[in-house]
C-alpha positions as a printed Julia matrix, in Angstrom:
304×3 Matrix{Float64}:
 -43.91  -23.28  182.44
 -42.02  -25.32  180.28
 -43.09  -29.08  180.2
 -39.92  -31.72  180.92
 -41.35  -34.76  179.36
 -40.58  -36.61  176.32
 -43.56  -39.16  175.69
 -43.23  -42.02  173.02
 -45.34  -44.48  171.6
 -44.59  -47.75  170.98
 -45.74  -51.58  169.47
 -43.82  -54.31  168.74
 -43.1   -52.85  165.5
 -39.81  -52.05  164.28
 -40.03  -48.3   164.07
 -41.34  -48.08  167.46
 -38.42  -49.62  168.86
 -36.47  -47.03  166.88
 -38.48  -44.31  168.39
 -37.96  -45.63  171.58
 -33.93  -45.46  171.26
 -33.75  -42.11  169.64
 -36.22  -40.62  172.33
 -34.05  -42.08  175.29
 -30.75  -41.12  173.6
 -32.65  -37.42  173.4
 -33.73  -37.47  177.08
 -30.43  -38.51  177.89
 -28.87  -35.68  176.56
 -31.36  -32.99  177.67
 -31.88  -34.18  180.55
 -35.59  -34.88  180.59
 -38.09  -37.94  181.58
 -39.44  -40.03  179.65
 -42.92  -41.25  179.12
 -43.22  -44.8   177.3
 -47.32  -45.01  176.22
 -48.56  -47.35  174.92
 -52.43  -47.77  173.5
 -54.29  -50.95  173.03
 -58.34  -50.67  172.22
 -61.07  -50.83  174.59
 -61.62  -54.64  174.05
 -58.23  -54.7   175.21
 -59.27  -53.89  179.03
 -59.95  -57.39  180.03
 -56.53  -58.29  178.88
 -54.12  -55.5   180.47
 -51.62  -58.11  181.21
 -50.66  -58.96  177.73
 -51.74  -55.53  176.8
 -48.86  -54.26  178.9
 -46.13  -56.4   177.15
 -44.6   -53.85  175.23
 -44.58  -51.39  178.14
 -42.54  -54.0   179.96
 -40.5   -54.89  176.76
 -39.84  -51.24  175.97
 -38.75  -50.28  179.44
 -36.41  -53.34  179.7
 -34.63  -52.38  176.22
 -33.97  -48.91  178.16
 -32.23  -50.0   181.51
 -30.13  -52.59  179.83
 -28.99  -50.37  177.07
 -29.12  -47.26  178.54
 -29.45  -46.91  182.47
 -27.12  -50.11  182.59
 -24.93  -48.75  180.51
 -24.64  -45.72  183.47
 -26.58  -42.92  181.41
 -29.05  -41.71  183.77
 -32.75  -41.98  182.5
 -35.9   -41.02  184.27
 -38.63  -43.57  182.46
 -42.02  -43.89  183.12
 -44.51  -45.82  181.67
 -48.47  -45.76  180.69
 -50.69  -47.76  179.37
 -53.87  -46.48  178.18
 -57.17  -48.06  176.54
 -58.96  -45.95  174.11
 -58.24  -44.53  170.25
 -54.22  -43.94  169.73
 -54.52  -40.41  168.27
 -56.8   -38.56  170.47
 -54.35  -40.3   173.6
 -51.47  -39.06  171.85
 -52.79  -35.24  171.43
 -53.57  -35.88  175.32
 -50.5   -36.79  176.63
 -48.71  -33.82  174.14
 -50.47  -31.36  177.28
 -47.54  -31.93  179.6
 -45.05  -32.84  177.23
 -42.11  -31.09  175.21
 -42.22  -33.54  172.77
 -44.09  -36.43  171.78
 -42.5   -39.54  169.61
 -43.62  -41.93  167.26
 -42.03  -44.25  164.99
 -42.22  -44.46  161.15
 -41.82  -46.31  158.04
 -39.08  -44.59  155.35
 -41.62  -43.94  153.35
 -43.68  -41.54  155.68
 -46.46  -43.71  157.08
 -46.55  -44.39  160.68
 -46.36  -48.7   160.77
 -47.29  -50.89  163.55
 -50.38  -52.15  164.79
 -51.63  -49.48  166.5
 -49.88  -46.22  165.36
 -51.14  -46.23  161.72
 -50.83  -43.36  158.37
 -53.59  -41.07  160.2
 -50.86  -40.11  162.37
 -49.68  -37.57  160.13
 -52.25  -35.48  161.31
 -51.2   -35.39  164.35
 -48.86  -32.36  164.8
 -51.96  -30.26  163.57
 -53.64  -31.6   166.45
 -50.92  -31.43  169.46
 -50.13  -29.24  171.91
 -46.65  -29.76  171.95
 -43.55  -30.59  169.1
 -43.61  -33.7   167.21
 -41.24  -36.03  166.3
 -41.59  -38.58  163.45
 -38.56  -41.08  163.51
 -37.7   -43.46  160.93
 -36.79  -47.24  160.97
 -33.39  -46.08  159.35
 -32.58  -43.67  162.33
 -29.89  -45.73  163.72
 -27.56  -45.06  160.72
 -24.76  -42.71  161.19
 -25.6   -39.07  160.67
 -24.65  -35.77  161.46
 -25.91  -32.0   160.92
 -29.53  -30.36  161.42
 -31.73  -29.1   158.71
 -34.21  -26.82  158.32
 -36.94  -25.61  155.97
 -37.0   -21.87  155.93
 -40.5   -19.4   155.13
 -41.45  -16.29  156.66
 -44.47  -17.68  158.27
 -44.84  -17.84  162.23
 -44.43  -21.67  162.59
 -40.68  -21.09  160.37
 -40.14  -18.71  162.22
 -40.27  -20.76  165.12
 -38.91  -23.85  163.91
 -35.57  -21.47  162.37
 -35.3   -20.77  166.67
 -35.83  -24.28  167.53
 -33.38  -25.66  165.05
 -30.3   -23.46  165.81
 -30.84  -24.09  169.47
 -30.84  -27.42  168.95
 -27.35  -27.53  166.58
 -26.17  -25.26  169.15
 -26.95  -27.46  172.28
 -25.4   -30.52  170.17
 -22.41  -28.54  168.3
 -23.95  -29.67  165.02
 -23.54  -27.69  161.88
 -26.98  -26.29  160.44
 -28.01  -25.93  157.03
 -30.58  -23.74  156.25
 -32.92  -24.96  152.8
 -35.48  -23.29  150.91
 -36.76  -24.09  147.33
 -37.86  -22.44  144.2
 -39.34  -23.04  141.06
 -39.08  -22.27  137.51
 -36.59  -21.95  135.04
 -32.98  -20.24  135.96
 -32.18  -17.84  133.21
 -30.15  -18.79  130.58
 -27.22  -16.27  130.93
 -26.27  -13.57  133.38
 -27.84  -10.81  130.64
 -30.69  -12.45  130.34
 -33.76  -10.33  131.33
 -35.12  -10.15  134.7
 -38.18  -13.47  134.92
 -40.55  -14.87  137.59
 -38.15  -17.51  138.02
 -35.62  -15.24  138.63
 -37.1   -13.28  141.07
 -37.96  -16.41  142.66
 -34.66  -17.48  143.35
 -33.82  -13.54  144.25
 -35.82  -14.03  146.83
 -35.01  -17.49  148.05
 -31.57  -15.69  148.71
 -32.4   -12.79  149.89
 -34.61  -14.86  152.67
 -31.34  -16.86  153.42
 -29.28  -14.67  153.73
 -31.23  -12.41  156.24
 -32.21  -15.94  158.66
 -28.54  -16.31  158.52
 -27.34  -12.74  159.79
 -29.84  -12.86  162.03
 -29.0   -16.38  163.43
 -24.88  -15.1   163.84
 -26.21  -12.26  165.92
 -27.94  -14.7   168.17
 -25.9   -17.76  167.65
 -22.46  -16.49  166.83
 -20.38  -19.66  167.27
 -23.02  -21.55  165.11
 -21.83  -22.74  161.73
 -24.69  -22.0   159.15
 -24.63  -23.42  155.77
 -26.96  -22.42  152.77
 -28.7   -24.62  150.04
 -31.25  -23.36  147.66
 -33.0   -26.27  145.34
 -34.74  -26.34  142.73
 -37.43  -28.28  142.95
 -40.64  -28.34  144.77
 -40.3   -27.45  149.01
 -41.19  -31.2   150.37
 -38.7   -32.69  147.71
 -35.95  -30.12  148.59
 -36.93  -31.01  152.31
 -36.31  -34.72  151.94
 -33.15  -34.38  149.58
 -31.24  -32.51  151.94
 -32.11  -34.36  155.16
 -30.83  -37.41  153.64
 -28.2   -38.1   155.91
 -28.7   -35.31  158.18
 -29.17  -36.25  162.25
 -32.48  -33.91  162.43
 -34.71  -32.32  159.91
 -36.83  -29.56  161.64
 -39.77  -27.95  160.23
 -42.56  -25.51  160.87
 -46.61  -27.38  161.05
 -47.5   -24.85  158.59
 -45.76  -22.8   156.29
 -46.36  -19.44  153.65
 -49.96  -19.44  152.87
 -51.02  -22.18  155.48
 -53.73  -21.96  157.27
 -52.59  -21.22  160.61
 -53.44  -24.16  163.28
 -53.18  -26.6   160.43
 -51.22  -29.25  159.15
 -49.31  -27.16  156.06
 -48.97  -29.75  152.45
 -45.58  -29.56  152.5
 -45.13  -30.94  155.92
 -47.84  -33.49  155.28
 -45.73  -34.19  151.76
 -42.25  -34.11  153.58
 -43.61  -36.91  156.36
 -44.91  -39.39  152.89
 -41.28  -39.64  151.9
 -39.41  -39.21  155.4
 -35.73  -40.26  155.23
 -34.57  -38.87  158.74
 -35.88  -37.63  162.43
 -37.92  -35.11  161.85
 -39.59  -32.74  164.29
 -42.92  -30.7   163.52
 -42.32  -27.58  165.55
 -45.98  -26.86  166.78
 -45.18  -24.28  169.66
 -43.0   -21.25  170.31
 -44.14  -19.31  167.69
 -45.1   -16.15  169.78
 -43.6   -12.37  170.44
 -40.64  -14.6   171.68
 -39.53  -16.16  168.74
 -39.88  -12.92  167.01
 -37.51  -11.55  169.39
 -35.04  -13.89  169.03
 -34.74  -13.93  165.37
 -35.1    -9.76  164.64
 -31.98  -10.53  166.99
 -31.92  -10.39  170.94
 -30.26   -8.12  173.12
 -27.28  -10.29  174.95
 -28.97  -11.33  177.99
 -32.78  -11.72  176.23
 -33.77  -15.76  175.39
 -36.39  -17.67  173.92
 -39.03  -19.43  175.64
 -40.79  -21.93  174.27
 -44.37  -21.91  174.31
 -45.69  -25.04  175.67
 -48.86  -26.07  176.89
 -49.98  -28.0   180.17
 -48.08  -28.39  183.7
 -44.59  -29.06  184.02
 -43.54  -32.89  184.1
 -40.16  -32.63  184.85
């Protein structure tokens, strides 16, 4: 069963507090709960009053800009004592999504959710998202970095449901390298076929995404350059970058370089898509009888 909670962590820092606004402004519009954690270490027990400051903080930033404001918001809050990451990849079991805050240039800030947090979409059992300070700036569009492994396979699925659900255009990216031949006559080169084949890849994610998403408007851009950097050039103003935990190549359960590259030099939400790459999202992409849909495949109980 599909979980119904969005959990997010937060500090006093400044990118937690963005975290916390773009997860409630994503509850809000899916209509899910949301779970504010917060982790403070073990010494940290004695002192659960002050230790629960930012819970209170973070909740009160929610009903008086959101719930207030009449948007209806199911919040709930937890604090836990232990090590951040391994309470993170625990409270991923019941979620759809888990949330944590970043600097621009990739590394998780604050005082408690620190760089090692880039590991952990390899390590959770649900979709991550990695928000930046700059979040709050005006944006528009969804992005996403195309391969033919299972994880972009799956997070091709997740991001034209999710520029469907918001009526956003999506622009599918994939990169090459080499040299582009000189002239039209010149012969056939590595290079070449490399950007054949970033084409021909595509164009076939985009048929198949008009068969299942026919009102969806796709756009194409092929760069030059090396995947992460092609990844963070054309997110640049985007709302949503989404992108597979491992790509071609990858081992398969772990964090892929190019996702680990793309989080070092973040410039816009961006969501690791961890699950839903099963016989489903195969389905959905070879293109879906009318009537047949995607489920995502997420692990624990149902929050919601």
């Amino acid at each position: 069963m599909m979980a119904h909670t969005i959990v997010v962590g937060v500090d006093d820092s400044s990118p937690s507090l963005a975290a916390l606004r773009w997860a409630a402004r994503r509850a809000v519009a899916t209509g899910q709960r949301i779970r504010i954690l917060h982790v403070s270490g073990p010494e940290a027990v004695s002192q659960s009053a002050e230790a629960g400051g930012a819970l209170r903080r973070a909740r009160e930033i929610l009903r008086t800009e959101f719930v207030c404001q009449g948007h209806r918001l199911d919040i709930e809050t937890r604090l836990v004592f232990g090590r951040p990451l391994p309470a993170l990849v625990e409270a991923s079991l019941d979620a759809s999504l888990v949330v944590v805050g970043t600097h621009k240039t990739g590394f998780v800030q604050g005082r408690v959710f620190g760089s090692r947090f880039l590991q952990l979409p390899a390590l959770a059992h649900s979709d991550v998202a990695f928000v930046p300070d700059s979040s709050s700036l005006e944006r528009e569009g969804i992005v996403v970095g195309v391969d033919d492994s299972s994880y972009g396979r799956a997070a091709l699925a997740f991001a034209a449901s999710e520029a469907e659900r918001s009526r956003a255009e999506l622009t599918l990216v994939r990169a090459w390298k080499g040299v582009a031949p000189a002239h039209e006559f010149a012969p056939a080169s590595g290079a070449e076929g490399a950007l054949a084949r970033a084409e021909r890849l595509l164009d076939a994610a985009a048929e198949r995404l008009r068969g299942s998403h026919p009102g969806l408007t796709i756009r194409r851009r092929i760069l030059q350059r090396a995947t992460a950097e092609a990844l963070v050039e054309a997110s640049g103003r985007c709302a949503l970058l989404v992108v597979g935990a491992s790509g071609e190549g990858a081992q398969l359960g772990a964090l892929g370089p190019v996702v680990h590259d793309t989080l070092f030099n973040l410039v816009a939400p961006t969501i690791v898509v961890r699950t839903g790459f099963d016989a489903a999202t195969e389905i959905a992409l070879a293109g879906a009888a009318p009537g047949e849909r995607m489920t995502q495949a997420a692990g624990g109980r149902s929050a919601g």
